Amino acid sequence: MTPRHFISLADLTTIELKQLIYRAIELKQHRDPDYTPLKNKVLGMIFEKSSTRTRISFETGMIQFGGSAIFLSPKDTQLGRGEPLEDSARVISSMVDVIMLRTHHHKTVTTFAQFSSVPVINGLTDLLHPCQLLADMQTYFEHRGDITGKTVTWIGDGNNMCNSYINAAKILNFNLNIASPTDYHPDDTLIASAQSNIKLFPDALTASKNADLIVTDVWASMGQEQEQQKREQAFANFAVTDKIMDNAHPDALFMHCLPAHRGEEVDADVIDGPQSVVFDEAENRLHAQKALLELLMT
Ligand code: CP
Ligand code: NVA
């Protein structure tokens, strides 16, 4: 039987995504130490990039569900010495029950999934970060209820997080305003697929008008460190400041997947202010991914 993978948020239907969000909220509210649906199951976690939240949330989630997780880095495995991805996927999936992969090229995760006999979860690629969206959506639902019909404003780089917000906008049917410099727009194919849900703006203030949620992310993602200076110039007018938050709906929330750079993409007053829910958002990685593991594996 072909395993069910989670490579993109688009792998879930609207109903499945909403059920997953409500299940994550339930798992958070009523933790039952005797509920161990993944007893003796093993998650293999391959990280080709750094991580705090993704690693800890998956590992803790597996332990809370009665299973365990193995951390694998290319530095310490034959993956880093050029063993073919296809062979690695066959071998690793013959020994573990589910695999999470954080990598650079999106193709790496799709190829890995193609050759894996167990579910593969995308723990972030240069194109998408779907696990983070599960947590972001859970956080919005917890604080404000259903996001359908609301307006979300993305400010900054059209990166893996922004691309994943486009998928979320389509699936949950909310309006997504994207304010990015021209050279840093999100993925063209995704833009084309979501015409009725997204609007591109050249400036952050116009895009934030009456928004229910303001979201941003770092200006230079992992792997783009050498572009930091160039990006600081390009994004100088795309920081989330009090002025942006004041232009949004008075009830608007602020989210950031973290790690954040205070004084760059977001002012300290905003990320540490009353509208920010970034630490709930980070914690919800644990609950949302437990709901995801349940969906894929039970
Ligand atoms: N937001 C997120 O994915 O964090 P980590 O890079 O720490 O996993
Ligand atoms: N866009 C960021 C997200 C980090 C969780 C990156 O890819 O580095």
Short mmCIF file of C-alpha atoms and ligand atoms in Angstrom, two decimals:
data_model
loop_
_atom_site.label_atom_id
_atom_site.label_comp_id
_atom_site.label_asym_id
_atom_site.label_seq_id
_atom_site.Cartn_x
_atom_site.Cartn_y
_atom_site.Cartn_z
CA MET A 1 0.00 0.00 0.00
CA THR A 2 1.32 3.48 -0.84
CA PRO A 3 1.93 5.39 2.39
CA ARG A 4 0.28 8.73 2.99
CA HIS A 5 2.86 11.54 2.92
CA PHE A 6 2.65 15.15 4.12
CA ILE A 7 4.79 17.15 1.72
CA SER A 8 2.54 20.17 1.31
CA LEU A 9 -0.51 21.58 3.08
CA ALA A 10 -2.26 20.85 -0.23
CA ASP A 11 -2.03 17.14 0.67
CA LEU A 12 -4.97 17.79 3.02
CA THR A 13 -8.56 18.57 2.10
CA THR A 14 -10.34 21.47 3.79
CA ILE A 15 -12.22 19.04 6.02
CA GLU A 16 -9.08 17.13 6.96
CA LEU A 17 -7.20 20.31 7.79
CA LYS A 18 -10.00 21.64 9.98
CA GLN A 19 -10.37 18.28 11.73
CA LEU A 20 -6.62 18.22 12.32
CA ILE A 21 -6.71 21.73 13.82
CA TYR A 22 -9.58 20.85 16.18
CA ARG A 23 -7.86 17.59 17.13
CA ALA A 24 -4.63 19.50 17.90
CA ILE A 25 -6.60 21.87 20.17
CA GLU A 26 -8.16 18.86 21.90
CA LEU A 27 -4.78 17.11 22.37
CA LYS A 28 -3.43 20.32 23.90
CA GLN A 29 -6.34 20.79 26.29
CA HIS A 30 -6.68 17.19 27.49
CA ARG A 31 -3.32 15.47 27.65
CA ASP A 32 -3.81 11.81 28.60
CA PRO A 33 -0.51 10.10 29.51
CA ASP A 34 -2.19 6.72 28.93
CA TYR A 35 -3.02 7.54 25.32
CA THR A 36 -0.08 6.01 23.41
CA PRO A 37 -1.26 5.35 19.83
CA LEU A 38 2.31 5.18 18.51
CA LYS A 39 3.65 2.71 21.08
CA ASN A 40 6.91 1.15 19.81
CA LYS A 41 6.78 3.23 16.62
CA VAL A 42 9.92 5.06 15.52
CA LEU A 43 10.24 8.38 13.72
CA GLY A 44 13.44 8.97 11.73
CA MET A 45 14.23 12.70 11.56
CA ILE A 46 16.70 13.81 8.89
CA PHE A 47 17.89 17.39 9.32
CA GLU A 48 20.02 18.95 6.58
CA LYS A 49 19.41 22.36 8.20
CA SER A 50 19.35 23.58 11.80
CA SER A 51 16.26 23.37 13.99
CA THR A 52 15.03 24.00 17.51
CA ARG A 53 11.22 23.83 17.31
CA THR A 54 10.83 21.17 14.62
CA ARG A 55 13.23 18.74 16.21
CA ILE A 56 11.97 19.14 19.78
CA SER A 57 8.28 19.11 18.86
CA PHE A 58 8.53 15.94 16.75
CA GLU A 59 10.71 14.14 19.28
CA THR A 60 8.50 15.11 22.23
CA GLY A 61 5.35 14.28 20.29
CA MET A 62 6.62 10.78 19.52
CA ILE A 63 7.62 10.18 23.15
CA GLN A 64 4.24 11.45 24.44
CA PHE A 65 2.51 9.07 22.02
CA GLY A 66 4.55 6.10 23.33
CA GLY A 67 7.08 5.96 20.50
CA SER A 68 10.55 7.34 19.94
CA ALA A 69 12.52 9.42 17.46
CA ILE A 70 16.00 9.17 15.95
CA PHE A 71 17.89 12.31 14.96
CA LEU A 72 19.90 11.86 11.75
CA SER A 73 22.17 14.48 10.25
CA PRO A 74 23.88 14.14 6.86
CA LYS A 75 27.18 14.80 8.65
CA ASP A 76 26.90 11.53 10.55
CA THR A 77 25.13 9.35 7.98
CA GLN A 78 26.07 8.10 4.52
CA LEU A 79 23.64 10.67 3.06
CA GLY A 80 26.37 13.26 3.61
CA ARG A 81 28.86 11.06 1.73
CA GLY A 82 26.70 10.84 -1.37
CA GLU A 83 24.68 7.64 -0.86
CA PRO A 84 21.84 7.99 -3.38
CA LEU A 85 18.65 9.46 -1.96
CA GLU A 86 16.62 6.64 -3.50
CA ASP A 87 18.72 3.98 -1.71
CA SER A 88 18.68 5.92 1.56
CA ALA A 89 14.89 6.26 1.41
CA ARG A 90 14.47 2.51 0.82
CA VAL A 91 16.86 1.57 3.61
CA ILE A 92 15.72 4.04 6.27
CA SER A 93 12.03 3.39 5.59
CA SER A 94 12.61 -0.36 5.97
CA MET A 95 13.57 0.22 9.61
CA VAL A 96 11.44 3.12 10.91
CA ASP A 97 7.68 3.77 10.80
CA VAL A 98 7.63 7.41 9.69
CA ILE A 99 10.24 9.87 8.42
CA MET A 100 10.57 13.63 8.76
CA LEU A 101 12.94 15.40 6.41
CA ARG A 102 14.21 18.99 6.55
CA THR A 103 16.22 19.81 3.46
CA HIS A 104 17.13 22.45 0.87
CA HIS A 105 15.65 21.45 -2.50
CA HIS A 106 11.98 20.55 -2.51
CA LYS A 107 12.76 17.80 -5.02
CA THR A 108 14.78 16.02 -2.33
CA VAL A 109 11.69 15.49 -0.20
CA THR A 110 9.46 14.47 -3.12
CA THR A 111 12.07 11.97 -4.38
CA PHE A 112 12.58 10.62 -0.88
CA ALA A 113 8.83 10.13 -0.49
CA GLN A 114 8.62 8.35 -3.82
CA PHE A 115 11.08 5.70 -2.63
CA SER A 116 9.93 5.48 0.99
CA SER A 117 7.68 2.65 2.15
CA VAL A 118 6.49 4.72 5.16
CA PRO A 119 4.93 8.21 5.45
CA VAL A 120 7.30 11.12 4.81
CA ILE A 121 6.71 14.50 6.44
CA ASN A 122 8.19 17.70 5.04
CA GLY A 123 9.93 19.43 7.96
CA LEU A 124 10.83 22.43 5.72
CA THR A 125 12.28 22.86 2.27
CA ASP A 126 13.30 26.01 0.39
CA LEU A 127 9.79 25.96 -1.13
CA LEU A 128 7.43 25.01 1.72
CA HIS A 129 7.09 24.72 5.49
CA PRO A 130 3.71 22.98 5.89
CA CYS A 131 4.14 21.79 9.52
CA GLN A 132 4.48 25.41 10.62
CA LEU A 133 1.18 26.26 8.95
CA LEU A 134 -0.59 23.57 10.95
CA ALA A 135 0.59 25.32 14.13
CA ASP A 136 -0.18 28.82 12.81
CA MET A 137 -3.70 27.85 11.84
CA GLN A 138 -4.28 26.09 15.16
CA THR A 139 -3.12 29.27 16.92
CA TYR A 140 -5.50 31.47 14.94
CA PHE A 141 -8.46 29.13 15.56
CA GLU A 142 -7.65 29.02 19.30
CA HIS A 143 -7.53 32.77 19.66
CA ARG A 144 -10.10 33.97 17.15
CA GLY A 145 -12.08 31.01 15.75
CA ASP A 146 -12.38 29.96 12.12
CA ILE A 147 -10.10 31.88 9.74
CA THR A 148 -12.34 31.41 6.68
CA GLY A 149 -13.22 34.81 5.17
CA LYS A 150 -10.65 36.67 7.30
CA THR A 151 -7.78 38.77 5.95
CA VAL A 152 -4.18 37.74 6.56
CA THR A 153 -1.31 40.03 5.60
CA TRP A 154 2.10 38.56 4.86
CA ILE A 155 4.91 41.14 5.02
CA GLY A 156 8.43 40.45 3.73
CA ASP A 157 10.09 37.65 1.83
CA GLY A 158 8.00 35.48 -0.50
CA ASN A 159 9.72 32.45 1.02
CA ASN A 160 8.78 28.92 2.13
CA MET A 161 6.47 30.30 4.83
CA CYS A 162 4.77 32.74 2.47
CA ASN A 163 4.29 29.95 -0.11
CA SER A 164 2.72 27.79 2.58
CA TYR A 165 0.37 30.64 3.54
CA ILE A 166 -0.80 30.69 -0.09
CA ASN A 167 -1.73 27.01 0.22
CA ALA A 168 -3.50 27.70 3.52
CA ALA A 169 -5.45 30.60 1.97
CA LYS A 170 -6.72 28.29 -0.78
CA ILE A 171 -7.65 25.42 1.52
CA LEU A 172 -9.24 27.48 4.30
CA ASN A 173 -10.53 30.20 1.97
CA PHE A 174 -9.14 33.36 3.54
CA ASN A 175 -7.83 36.50 1.85
CA LEU A 176 -4.06 36.77 1.76
CA ASN A 177 -2.43 40.16 1.13
CA ILE A 178 1.25 39.78 0.33
CA ALA A 179 3.59 42.76 0.60
CA SER A 180 7.03 41.91 -0.78
CA PRO A 181 9.69 43.73 -2.81
CA THR A 182 9.32 42.92 -6.53
CA ASP A 183 12.36 40.65 -6.65
CA TYR A 184 11.18 38.63 -3.68
CA HIS A 185 7.69 37.55 -4.65
CA PRO A 186 6.46 34.06 -3.73
CA ASP A 187 6.49 31.11 -6.13
CA ASP A 188 4.88 31.95 -9.50
CA THR A 189 3.04 28.66 -9.85
CA LEU A 190 1.51 29.02 -6.40
CA ILE A 191 0.50 32.62 -7.12
CA ALA A 192 -1.19 31.48 -10.33
CA SER A 193 -3.03 28.73 -8.46
CA ALA A 194 -4.54 31.06 -5.88
CA GLN A 195 -5.70 34.09 -7.86
CA SER A 196 -9.00 34.42 -6.02
CA ASN A 197 -7.43 34.30 -2.56
CA ILE A 198 -4.30 36.42 -2.86
CA LYS A 199 -3.36 40.02 -3.68
CA LEU A 200 0.17 41.30 -4.14
CA PHE A 201 1.07 44.74 -2.78
CA PRO A 202 4.20 46.83 -3.31
CA ASP A 203 3.96 48.36 0.19
CA ALA A 204 3.34 46.99 3.66
CA LEU A 205 1.05 49.72 4.97
CA THR A 206 -1.60 49.35 2.25
CA ALA A 207 -1.44 45.56 2.55
CA SER A 208 -2.04 45.64 6.32
CA LYS A 209 -5.24 47.72 6.23
CA ASN A 210 -7.89 46.00 8.41
CA ALA A 211 -5.97 42.71 8.49
CA ASP A 212 -7.00 40.12 11.09
CA LEU A 213 -3.55 38.56 11.21
CA ILE A 214 -0.13 40.01 10.39
CA VAL A 215 2.64 37.52 9.66
CA THR A 216 6.29 37.88 8.81
CA ASP A 217 9.51 35.85 8.76
CA VAL A 218 13.25 36.47 8.53
CA TRP A 219 14.61 38.37 5.53
CA ALA A 220 17.34 35.80 4.89
CA SER A 221 16.29 32.18 5.30
CA MET A 222 18.62 29.29 6.08
CA GLY A 223 21.03 28.95 3.17
CA GLN A 224 20.77 32.66 2.24
CA GLU A 225 23.10 34.00 4.95
CA GLN A 226 25.52 35.43 2.39
CA GLU A 227 22.68 37.63 1.01
CA GLN A 228 21.98 39.20 4.42
CA GLN A 229 23.27 42.69 3.57
CA LYS A 230 21.61 42.87 0.18
CA ARG A 231 18.36 41.67 1.71
CA GLU A 232 18.51 44.19 4.58
CA GLN A 233 18.45 46.92 1.94
CA ALA A 234 15.72 45.33 -0.16
CA PHE A 235 13.45 44.73 2.85
CA ALA A 236 14.10 48.00 4.73
CA ASN A 237 10.47 49.11 4.17
CA PHE A 238 8.98 45.71 4.97
CA ALA A 239 9.38 45.57 8.75
CA VAL A 240 6.39 44.96 11.01
CA THR A 241 6.19 48.06 13.21
CA ASP A 242 3.56 49.57 15.54
CA LYS A 243 2.40 51.64 12.56
CA ILE A 244 1.58 48.45 10.65
CA MET A 245 -0.21 46.91 13.64
CA ASP A 246 -2.21 50.14 14.17
CA ASN A 247 -3.34 49.99 10.54
CA ALA A 248 -4.63 46.43 10.95
CA HIS A 249 -7.91 45.47 12.64
CA PRO A 250 -7.81 46.37 16.38
CA ASP A 251 -8.17 42.63 17.18
CA ALA A 252 -5.38 41.60 14.81
CA LEU A 253 -2.86 38.98 15.91
CA PHE A 254 0.84 38.92 15.08
CA MET A 255 2.66 35.68 14.15
CA HIS A 256 6.22 34.74 13.26
CA CYS A 257 7.44 31.15 12.91
CA LEU A 258 10.68 32.00 14.79
CA PRO A 259 13.60 32.38 15.08
CA ALA A 260 13.07 36.16 14.78
CA HIS A 261 15.39 39.13 14.46
CA ARG A 262 14.06 42.00 16.58
CA GLY A 263 14.82 45.32 14.90
CA GLU A 264 14.92 43.74 11.43
CA GLU A 265 11.71 42.14 10.12
CA VAL A 266 9.80 42.94 13.34
CA ASP A 267 10.10 45.57 16.06
CA ALA A 268 10.53 44.32 19.63
CA ASP A 269 7.38 46.31 20.61
CA VAL A 270 5.34 44.17 18.22
CA ILE A 271 6.76 40.68 18.80
CA ASP A 272 6.84 41.21 22.57
CA GLY A 273 3.57 43.17 22.57
CA PRO A 274 -0.03 42.20 23.45
CA GLN A 275 -1.08 41.21 19.91
CA SER A 276 1.76 38.75 19.46
CA VAL A 277 1.00 35.03 19.82
CA VAL A 278 4.40 33.76 18.71
CA PHE A 279 5.01 31.57 21.74
CA ASP A 280 1.61 29.86 21.49
CA GLU A 281 2.42 29.40 17.82
CA ALA A 282 5.75 27.75 18.69
CA GLU A 283 4.19 25.48 21.34
CA ASN A 284 1.46 24.47 18.93
CA ARG A 285 4.06 22.80 16.71
CA LEU A 286 3.93 19.98 19.26
CA HIS A 287 0.15 19.63 19.36
CA ALA A 288 -0.45 20.11 15.63
CA GLN A 289 2.21 17.57 14.67
CA LYS A 290 0.82 15.04 17.14
CA ALA A 291 -2.50 15.42 15.33
CA LEU A 292 -0.65 15.02 12.02
CA LEU A 293 1.15 11.83 13.18
CA GLU A 294 -2.20 10.43 14.29
CA LEU A 295 -3.73 11.21 10.90
CA LEU A 296 -0.87 9.65 8.92
CA MET A 297 -0.23 6.64 11.13
CA THR A 298 -3.35 5.45 12.91
N1 CP B 1 9.84 27.54 13.03
C1 CP B 1 10.71 26.53 12.91
O1 CP B 1 10.59 25.66 12.05
O2 CP B 1 11.70 26.54 13.83
P1 CP B 1 13.00 25.62 13.83
O3 CP B 1 13.85 26.05 12.66
O4 CP B 1 13.65 25.94 15.15
O5 CP B 1 12.62 24.19 13.71
N1 NVA B 2 12.04 30.91 6.24
C1 NVA B 2 12.82 30.38 7.33
C2 NVA B 2 11.95 29.59 8.24
C3 NVA B 2 12.68 29.03 9.44
C4 NVA B 2 11.80 28.20 10.33
C5 NVA B 2 13.95 29.53 6.78
O1 NVA B 2 13.71 28.76 5.83
O2 NVA B 2 15.07 29.62 7.29
#
